[in-house]
Amino acid sequence: MRYGILGTTQALRDDGTAVALGGARLRSLLAALALRPGRARAAEALIDEIWEAEPPADAPGALQALVGRLRRALGHD
């Protein structure tokens, strides 16, 4: 899997086909994780990067839901 973060954030399978990603927040999560590969990220840091000054009331739960959506989109591998 390859990730493109210049221009529109995208994930590409090994054969070059694009992974269908959701909206801007899911792409923001992917970009935040791709910028620091192999490193653990604190939930608070990801929330700040994804929602900036306006996090939802249940930001940890919303982040957990986004992570689940990203995992499903990218697949098991």
N, CA, C and O atoms as CSV, one atom per row, in Angstrom:
chain,resi,resn,atom,element,x,y,z
A,1,MET,N,N,0.845,-1.160,0.000
A,1,MET,CA,C,0.000,0.000,0.000
A,1,MET,C,C,0.895,1.229,0.000
A,1,MET,O,O,1.897,1.287,0.713
A,2,ARG,N,N,0.518,2.209,-0.809
A,2,ARG,CA,C,1.228,3.481,-0.868
A,2,ARG,C,C,0.253,4.581,-0.490
A,2,ARG,O,O,-0.955,4.456,-0.694
A,3,TYR,N,N,0.793,5.661,0.063
A,3,TYR,CA,C,-0.039,6.786,0.475
A,3,TYR,C,C,0.443,8.038,-0.227
A,3,TYR,O,O,1.646,8.283,-0.319
A,4,GLY,N,N,-0.482,8.822,-0.717
A,4,GLY,CA,C,-0.170,10.106,-1.325
A,4,GLY,C,C,-0.758,11.212,-0.479
A,4,GLY,O,O,-1.964,11.233,-0.235
A,5,ILE,N,N,0.080,12.132,-0.026
A,5,ILE,CA,C,-0.437,13.208,0.824
A,5,ILE,C,C,-0.184,14.587,0.223
A,5,ILE,O,O,-0.525,15.598,0.838
A,6,LEU,N,N,0.409,14.643,-0.967
A,6,LEU,CA,C,0.519,15.908,-1.673
A,6,LEU,C,C,-0.676,16.004,-2.607
A,6,LEU,O,O,-0.920,15.093,-3.399
A,7,GLY,N,N,-1.414,17.086,-2.521
A,7,GLY,CA,C,-2.675,17.163,-3.253
A,7,GLY,C,C,-3.740,16.460,-2.437
A,7,GLY,O,O,-3.776,16.591,-1.213
A,8,THR,N,N,-4.598,15.725,-3.097
A,8,THR,CA,C,-5.644,14.975,-2.395
A,8,THR,C,C,-5.033,13.758,-1.719
A,8,THR,O,O,-4.339,12.965,-2.355
A,9,THR,N,N,-5.295,13.617,-0.433
A,9,THR,CA,C,-4.790,12.461,0.308
A,9,THR,C,C,-5.423,11.202,-0.255
A,9,THR,O,O,-6.638,11.134,-0.438
A,10,GLN,N,N,-4.584,10.200,-0.532
A,10,GLN,CA,C,-5.100,8.955,-1.090
A,10,GLN,C,C,-4.260,7.772,-0.648
A,10,GLN,O,O,-3.105,7.913,-0.247
A,11,ALA,N,N,-4.864,6.622,-0.733
A,11,ALA,CA,C,-4.179,5.357,-0.490
A,11,ALA,C,C,-4.284,4.546,-1.770
A,11,ALA,O,O,-5.349,4.463,-2.382
A,12,LEU,N,N,-3.169,3.949,-2.167
A,12,LEU,CA,C,-3.131,3.146,-3.388
A,12,LEU,C,C,-2.724,1.718,-3.047
A,12,LEU,O,O,-1.782,1.487,-2.288
A,13,ARG,N,N,-3.455,0.765,-3.624
A,13,ARG,CA,C,-3.083,-0.636,-3.445
A,13,ARG,C,C,-1.798,-0.921,-4.221
A,13,ARG,O,O,-1.346,-0.091,-5.010
A,14,ASP,N,N,-1.218,-2.084,-3.996
A,14,ASP,CA,C,0.025,-2.451,-4.679
A,14,ASP,C,C,-0.105,-2.441,-6.193
A,14,ASP,O,O,0.873,-2.194,-6.899
A,15,ASP,N,N,-1.310,-2.709,-6.701
A,15,ASP,CA,C,-1.507,-2.700,-8.156
A,15,ASP,C,C,-1.796,-1.304,-8.700
A,15,ASP,O,O,-2.026,-1.149,-9.900
A,16,GLY,N,N,-1.787,-0.280,-7.834
A,16,GLY,CA,C,-1.979,1.099,-8.257
A,16,GLY,C,C,-3.399,1.613,-8.206
A,16,GLY,O,O,-3.636,2.798,-8.440
A,17,THR,N,N,-4.354,0.741,-7.903
A,17,THR,CA,C,-5.737,1.200,-7.814
A,17,THR,C,C,-5.956,1.958,-6.508
A,17,THR,O,O,-5.400,1.610,-5.467
A,18,ALA,N,N,-6.765,2.981,-6.589
A,18,ALA,CA,C,-7.042,3.822,-5.425
A,18,ALA,C,C,-8.029,3.127,-4.479
A,18,ALA,O,O,-8.972,2.467,-4.915
A,19,VAL,N,N,-7.789,3.293,-3.197
A,19,VAL,CA,C,-8.714,2.810,-2.168
A,19,VAL,C,C,-9.800,3.865,-2.017
A,19,VAL,O,O,-9.501,5.057,-1.940
A,20,ALA,N,N,-11.048,3.439,-1.974
A,20,ALA,CA,C,-12.157,4.374,-1.789
A,20,ALA,C,C,-12.158,4.859,-0.341
A,20,ALA,O,O,-12.474,4.104,0.578
A,21,LEU,N,N,-11.804,6.113,-0.157
A,21,LEU,CA,C,-11.811,6.714,1.175
A,21,LEU,C,C,-13.032,7.601,1.300
A,21,LEU,O,O,-13.607,8.032,0.300
A,22,GLY,N,N,-13.415,7.865,2.509
A,22,GLY,CA,C,-14.555,8.740,2.763
A,22,GLY,C,C,-14.185,10.200,2.616
A,22,GLY,O,O,-13.386,10.575,1.757
A,23,GLY,N,N,-14.773,11.007,3.458
A,23,GLY,CA,C,-14.634,12.446,3.366
A,23,GLY,C,C,-13.347,12.999,3.946
A,23,GLY,O,O,-12.370,12.281,4.160
A,24,ALA,N,N,-13.381,14.287,4.190
A,24,ALA,CA,C,-12.200,15.041,4.597
A,24,ALA,C,C,-11.610,14.569,5.921
A,24,ALA,O,O,-10.388,14.519,6.062
A,25,ARG,N,N,-12.435,14.227,6.874
A,25,ARG,CA,C,-11.905,13.813,8.175
A,25,ARG,C,C,-11.164,12.485,8.088
A,25,ARG,O,O,-10.131,12.304,8.733
A,26,LEU,N,N,-11.683,11.564,7.299
A,26,LEU,CA,C,-10.995,10.285,7.127
A,26,LEU,C,C,-9.664,10.494,6.413
A,26,LEU,O,O,-8.670,9.851,6.753
A,27,ARG,N,N,-9.638,11.372,5.444
A,27,ARG,CA,C,-8.395,11.702,4.756
A,27,ARG,C,C,-7.418,12.414,5.690
A,27,ARG,O,O,-6.208,12.205,5.601
A,28,SER,N,N,-7.936,13.248,6.575
A,28,SER,CA,C,-7.082,13.922,7.566
A,28,SER,C,C,-6.439,12.925,8.512
A,28,SER,O,O,-5.263,13.052,8.852
A,29,LEU,N,N,-7.209,11.936,8.934
A,29,LEU,CA,C,-6.665,10.892,9.808
A,29,LEU,C,C,-5.563,10.129,9.082
A,29,LEU,O,O,-4.495,9.895,9.649
A,30,LEU,N,N,-5.809,9.745,7.846
A,30,LEU,CA,C,-4.794,9.024,7.072
A,30,LEU,C,C,-3.527,9.865,6.931
A,30,LEU,O,O,-2.423,9.348,7.101
A,31,ALA,N,N,-3.670,11.143,6.625
A,31,ALA,CA,C,-2.503,12.015,6.466
A,31,ALA,C,C,-1.744,12.146,7.788
A,31,ALA,O,O,-0.514,12.087,7.804
A,32,ALA,N,N,-2.464,12.322,8.887
A,32,ALA,CA,C,-1.811,12.462,10.194
A,32,ALA,C,C,-1.016,11.210,10.550
A,32,ALA,O,O,0.071,11.309,11.118
A,33,LEU,N,N,-1.543,10.045,10.225
A,33,LEU,CA,C,-0.839,8.792,10.519
A,33,LEU,C,C,0.308,8.552,9.531
A,33,LEU,O,O,1.368,8.061,9.918
A,34,ALA,N,N,0.096,8.898,8.258
A,34,ALA,CA,C,1.131,8.661,7.246
A,34,ALA,C,C,2.345,9.568,7.432
A,34,ALA,O,O,3.451,9.207,7.030
A,35,LEU,N,N,2.154,10.722,8.026
A,35,LEU,CA,C,3.272,11.640,8.246
A,35,LEU,C,C,4.241,11.145,9.308
A,35,LEU,O,O,5.383,11.600,9.367
A,36,ARG,N,N,3.797,10.222,10.143
A,36,ARG,CA,C,4.651,9.685,11.205
A,36,ARG,C,C,4.557,8.156,11.215
A,36,ARG,O,O,4.041,7.569,12.166
A,37,PRO,N,N,5.056,7.519,10.161
A,37,PRO,CA,C,4.912,6.060,10.051
A,37,PRO,C,C,5.645,5.327,11.167
A,37,PRO,O,O,6.747,5.706,11.565
A,38,GLY,N,N,5.013,4.274,11.659
A,38,GLY,CA,C,5.630,3.422,12.670
A,38,GLY,C,C,5.674,4.029,14.058
A,38,GLY,O,O,6.285,3.460,14.962
A,39,ARG,N,N,5.042,5.165,14.239
A,39,ARG,CA,C,5.048,5.815,15.554
A,39,ARG,C,C,3.644,5.846,16.128
A,39,ARG,O,O,2.666,6.052,15.409
A,40,ALA,N,N,3.559,5.639,17.424
A,40,ALA,CA,C,2.273,5.758,18.102
A,40,ALA,C,C,1.882,7.229,18.166
A,40,ALA,O,O,2.739,8.098,18.324
A,41,ARG,N,N,0.601,7.502,18.044
A,41,ARG,CA,C,0.099,8.873,18.128
A,41,ARG,C,C,-0.908,8.951,19.259
A,41,ARG,O,O,-1.766,8.077,19.389
A,42,ALA,N,N,-0.816,9.964,20.059
A,42,ALA,CA,C,-1.779,10.177,21.137
A,42,ALA,C,C,-3.123,10.587,20.539
A,42,ALA,O,O,-3.181,11.320,19.552
A,43,ALA,N,N,-4.191,10.104,21.149
A,43,ALA,CA,C,-5.529,10.437,20.662
A,43,ALA,C,C,-5.747,11.947,20.645
A,43,ALA,O,O,-6.346,12.475,19.708
A,44,GLU,N,N,-5.272,12.639,21.663
A,44,GLU,CA,C,-5.457,14.088,21.734
A,44,GLU,C,C,-4.789,14.797,20.552
A,44,GLU,O,O,-5.339,15.753,20.007
A,45,ALA,N,N,-3.606,14.326,20.161
A,45,ALA,CA,C,-2.902,14.930,19.023
A,45,ALA,C,C,-3.679,14.705,17.728
A,45,ALA,O,O,-3.801,15.617,16.910
A,46,LEU,N,N,-4.201,13.501,17.542
A,46,LEU,CA,C,-4.984,13.214,16.337
A,46,LEU,C,C,-6.261,14.038,16.313
A,46,LEU,O,O,-6.645,14.553,15.263
A,47,ILE,N,N,-6.922,14.169,17.453
A,47,ILE,CA,C,-8.147,14.972,17.534
A,47,ILE,C,C,-7.845,16.415,17.155
A,47,ILE,O,O,-8.599,17.027,16.399
A,48,ASP,N,N,-6.753,16.963,17.672
A,48,ASP,CA,C,-6.367,18.338,17.333
A,48,ASP,C,C,-6.098,18.495,15.844
A,48,ASP,O,O,-6.478,19.505,15.252
A,49,GLU,N,N,-5.450,17.517,15.235
A,49,GLU,CA,C,-5.129,17.612,13.812
A,49,GLU,C,C,-6.363,17.445,12.923
A,49,GLU,O,O,-6.462,18.083,11.875
A,50,ILE,N,N,-7.288,16.603,13.330
A,50,ILE,CA,C,-8.459,16.315,12.500
A,50,ILE,C,C,-9.524,17.399,12.619
A,50,ILE,O,O,-10.056,17.861,11.610
A,51,TRP,N,N,-9.836,17.804,13.848
A,51,TRP,CA,C,-10.922,18.754,14.051
A,51,TRP,C,C,-10.458,20.166,14.366
A,51,TRP,O,O,-11.284,21.074,14.456
A,52,GLU,N,N,-9.169,20.371,14.534
A,52,GLU,CA,C,-8.588,21.670,14.843
A,52,GLU,C,C,-9.297,22.303,16.045
A,52,GLU,O,O,-9.267,21.728,17.134
A,53,ALA,N,N,-9.925,23.450,15.883
A,53,ALA,CA,C,-10.497,24.183,17.025
A,53,ALA,C,C,-11.911,23.752,17.382
A,53,ALA,O,O,-12.456,24.224,18.380
A,54,GLU,N,N,-12.519,22.870,16.596
A,54,GLU,CA,C,-13.920,22.506,16.832
A,54,GLU,C,C,-14.132,20.996,16.924
A,54,GLU,O,O,-14.809,20.421,16.071
A,55,PRO,N,N,-13.563,20.339,17.946
A,55,PRO,CA,C,-13.796,18.894,18.077
A,55,PRO,C,C,-15.234,18.624,18.507
A,55,PRO,O,O,-15.858,19.464,19.156
A,56,PRO,N,N,-15.757,17.462,18.150
A,56,PRO,CA,C,-17.120,17.119,18.575
A,56,PRO,C,C,-17.170,16.891,20.083
A,56,PRO,O,O,-16.136,16.760,20.738
A,57,ALA,N,N,-18.378,16.848,20.618
A,57,ALA,CA,C,-18.553,16.669,22.062
A,57,ALA,C,C,-17.897,15.381,22.545
A,57,ALA,O,O,-17.252,15.374,23.594
A,58,ASP,N,N,-18.050,14.297,21.801
A,58,ASP,CA,C,-17.424,13.021,22.163
A,58,ASP,C,C,-16.262,12.760,21.211
A,58,ASP,O,O,-16.294,11.816,20.422
A,59,ALA,N,N,-15.242,13.602,21.294
A,59,ALA,CA,C,-14.111,13.505,20.372
A,59,ALA,C,C,-13.412,12.149,20.415
A,59,ALA,O,O,-13.098,11.614,19.351
A,60,PRO,N,N,-13.149,11.557,21.596
A,60,PRO,CA,C,-12.511,10.226,21.586
A,60,PRO,C,C,-13.354,9.173,20.878
A,60,PRO,O,O,-12.816,8.331,20.158
A,61,GLY,N,N,-14.659,9.212,21.074
A,61,GLY,CA,C,-15.539,8.261,20.396
A,61,GLY,C,C,-15.579,8.492,18.896
A,61,GLY,O,O,-15.592,7.542,18.114
A,62,ALA,N,N,-15.596,9.760,18.497
A,62,ALA,CA,C,-15.599,10.090,17.072
A,62,ALA,C,C,-14.292,9.647,16.419
A,62,ALA,O,O,-14.292,9.152,15.292
A,63,LEU,N,N,-13.173,9.828,17.134
A,63,LEU,CA,C,-11.887,9.372,16.607
A,63,LEU,C,C,-11.879,7.857,16.461
A,63,LEU,O,O,-11.409,7.331,15.452
A,64,GLN,N,N,-12.394,7.160,17.455
A,64,GLN,CA,C,-12.440,5.695,17.400
A,64,GLN,C,C,-13.271,5.233,16.203
A,64,GLN,O,O,-12.908,4.266,15.533
A,65,ALA,N,N,-14.373,5.912,15.934
A,65,ALA,CA,C,-15.206,5.568,14.780
A,65,ALA,C,C,-14.449,5.812,13.475
A,65,ALA,O,O,-14.544,5.010,12.546
A,66,LEU,N,N,-13.698,6.917,13.398
A,66,LEU,CA,C,-12.908,7.203,12.198
A,66,LEU,C,C,-11.832,6.147,11.980
A,66,LEU,O,O,-11.606,5.708,10.853
A,67,VAL,N,N,-11.175,5.743,13.054
A,67,VAL,CA,C,-10.141,4.710,12.943
A,67,VAL,C,C,-10.756,3.414,12.417
A,67,VAL,O,O,-10.165,2.747,11.569
A,68,GLY,N,N,-11.931,3.058,12.914
A,68,GLY,CA,C,-12.618,1.864,12.424
A,68,GLY,C,C,-12.947,1.963,10.946
A,68,GLY,O,O,-12.771,0.999,10.201
A,69,ARG,N,N,-13.427,3.128,10.517
A,69,ARG,CA,C,-13.745,3.330,9.097
A,69,ARG,C,C,-12.485,3.243,8.239
A,69,ARG,O,O,-12.509,2.663,7.153
A,70,LEU,N,N,-11.386,3.818,8.724
A,70,LEU,CA,C,-10.142,3.765,7.963
A,70,LEU,C,C,-9.633,2.337,7.855
A,70,LEU,O,O,-9.171,1.923,6.791
A,71,ARG,N,N,-9.709,1.589,8.928
A,71,ARG,CA,C,-9.284,0.179,8.892
A,71,ARG,C,C,-10.110,-0.621,7.897
A,71,ARG,O,O,-9.565,-1.426,7.141
A,72,ARG,N,N,-11.412,-0.405,7.892
A,72,ARG,CA,C,-12.269,-1.121,6.941
A,72,ARG,C,C,-11.940,-0.723,5.503
A,72,ARG,O,O,-11.923,-1.571,4.611
A,73,ALA,N,N,-11.682,0.555,5.279
A,73,ALA,CA,C,-11.382,1.027,3.920
A,73,ALA,C,C,-10.053,0.451,3.417
A,73,ALA,O,O,-9.946,0.042,2.261
A,74,LEU,N,N,-9.043,0.423,4.291
A,74,LEU,CA,C,-7.717,-0.041,3.877
A,74,LEU,C,C,-7.620,-1.560,3.798
A,74,LEU,O,O,-6.791,-2.095,3.062
A,75,GLY,N,N,-8.460,-2.248,4.549
A,75,GLY,CA,C,-8.437,-3.704,4.534
A,75,GLY,C,C,-7.473,-4.286,5.546
A,75,GLY,O,O,-6.727,-3.562,6.205
A,76,HIS,N,N,-7.498,-5.597,5.658
A,76,HIS,CA,C,-6.707,-6.309,6.663
A,76,HIS,C,C,-5.220,-6.162,6.454
A,76,HIS,O,O,-4.474,-5.985,7.418
A,77,ASP,N,N,-4.775,-6.232,5.222
A,77,ASP,CA,C,-3.333,-6.176,4.932
A,77,ASP,C,C,-2.776,-4.812,5.247
A,77,ASP,O,O,-1.581,-4.577,5.067
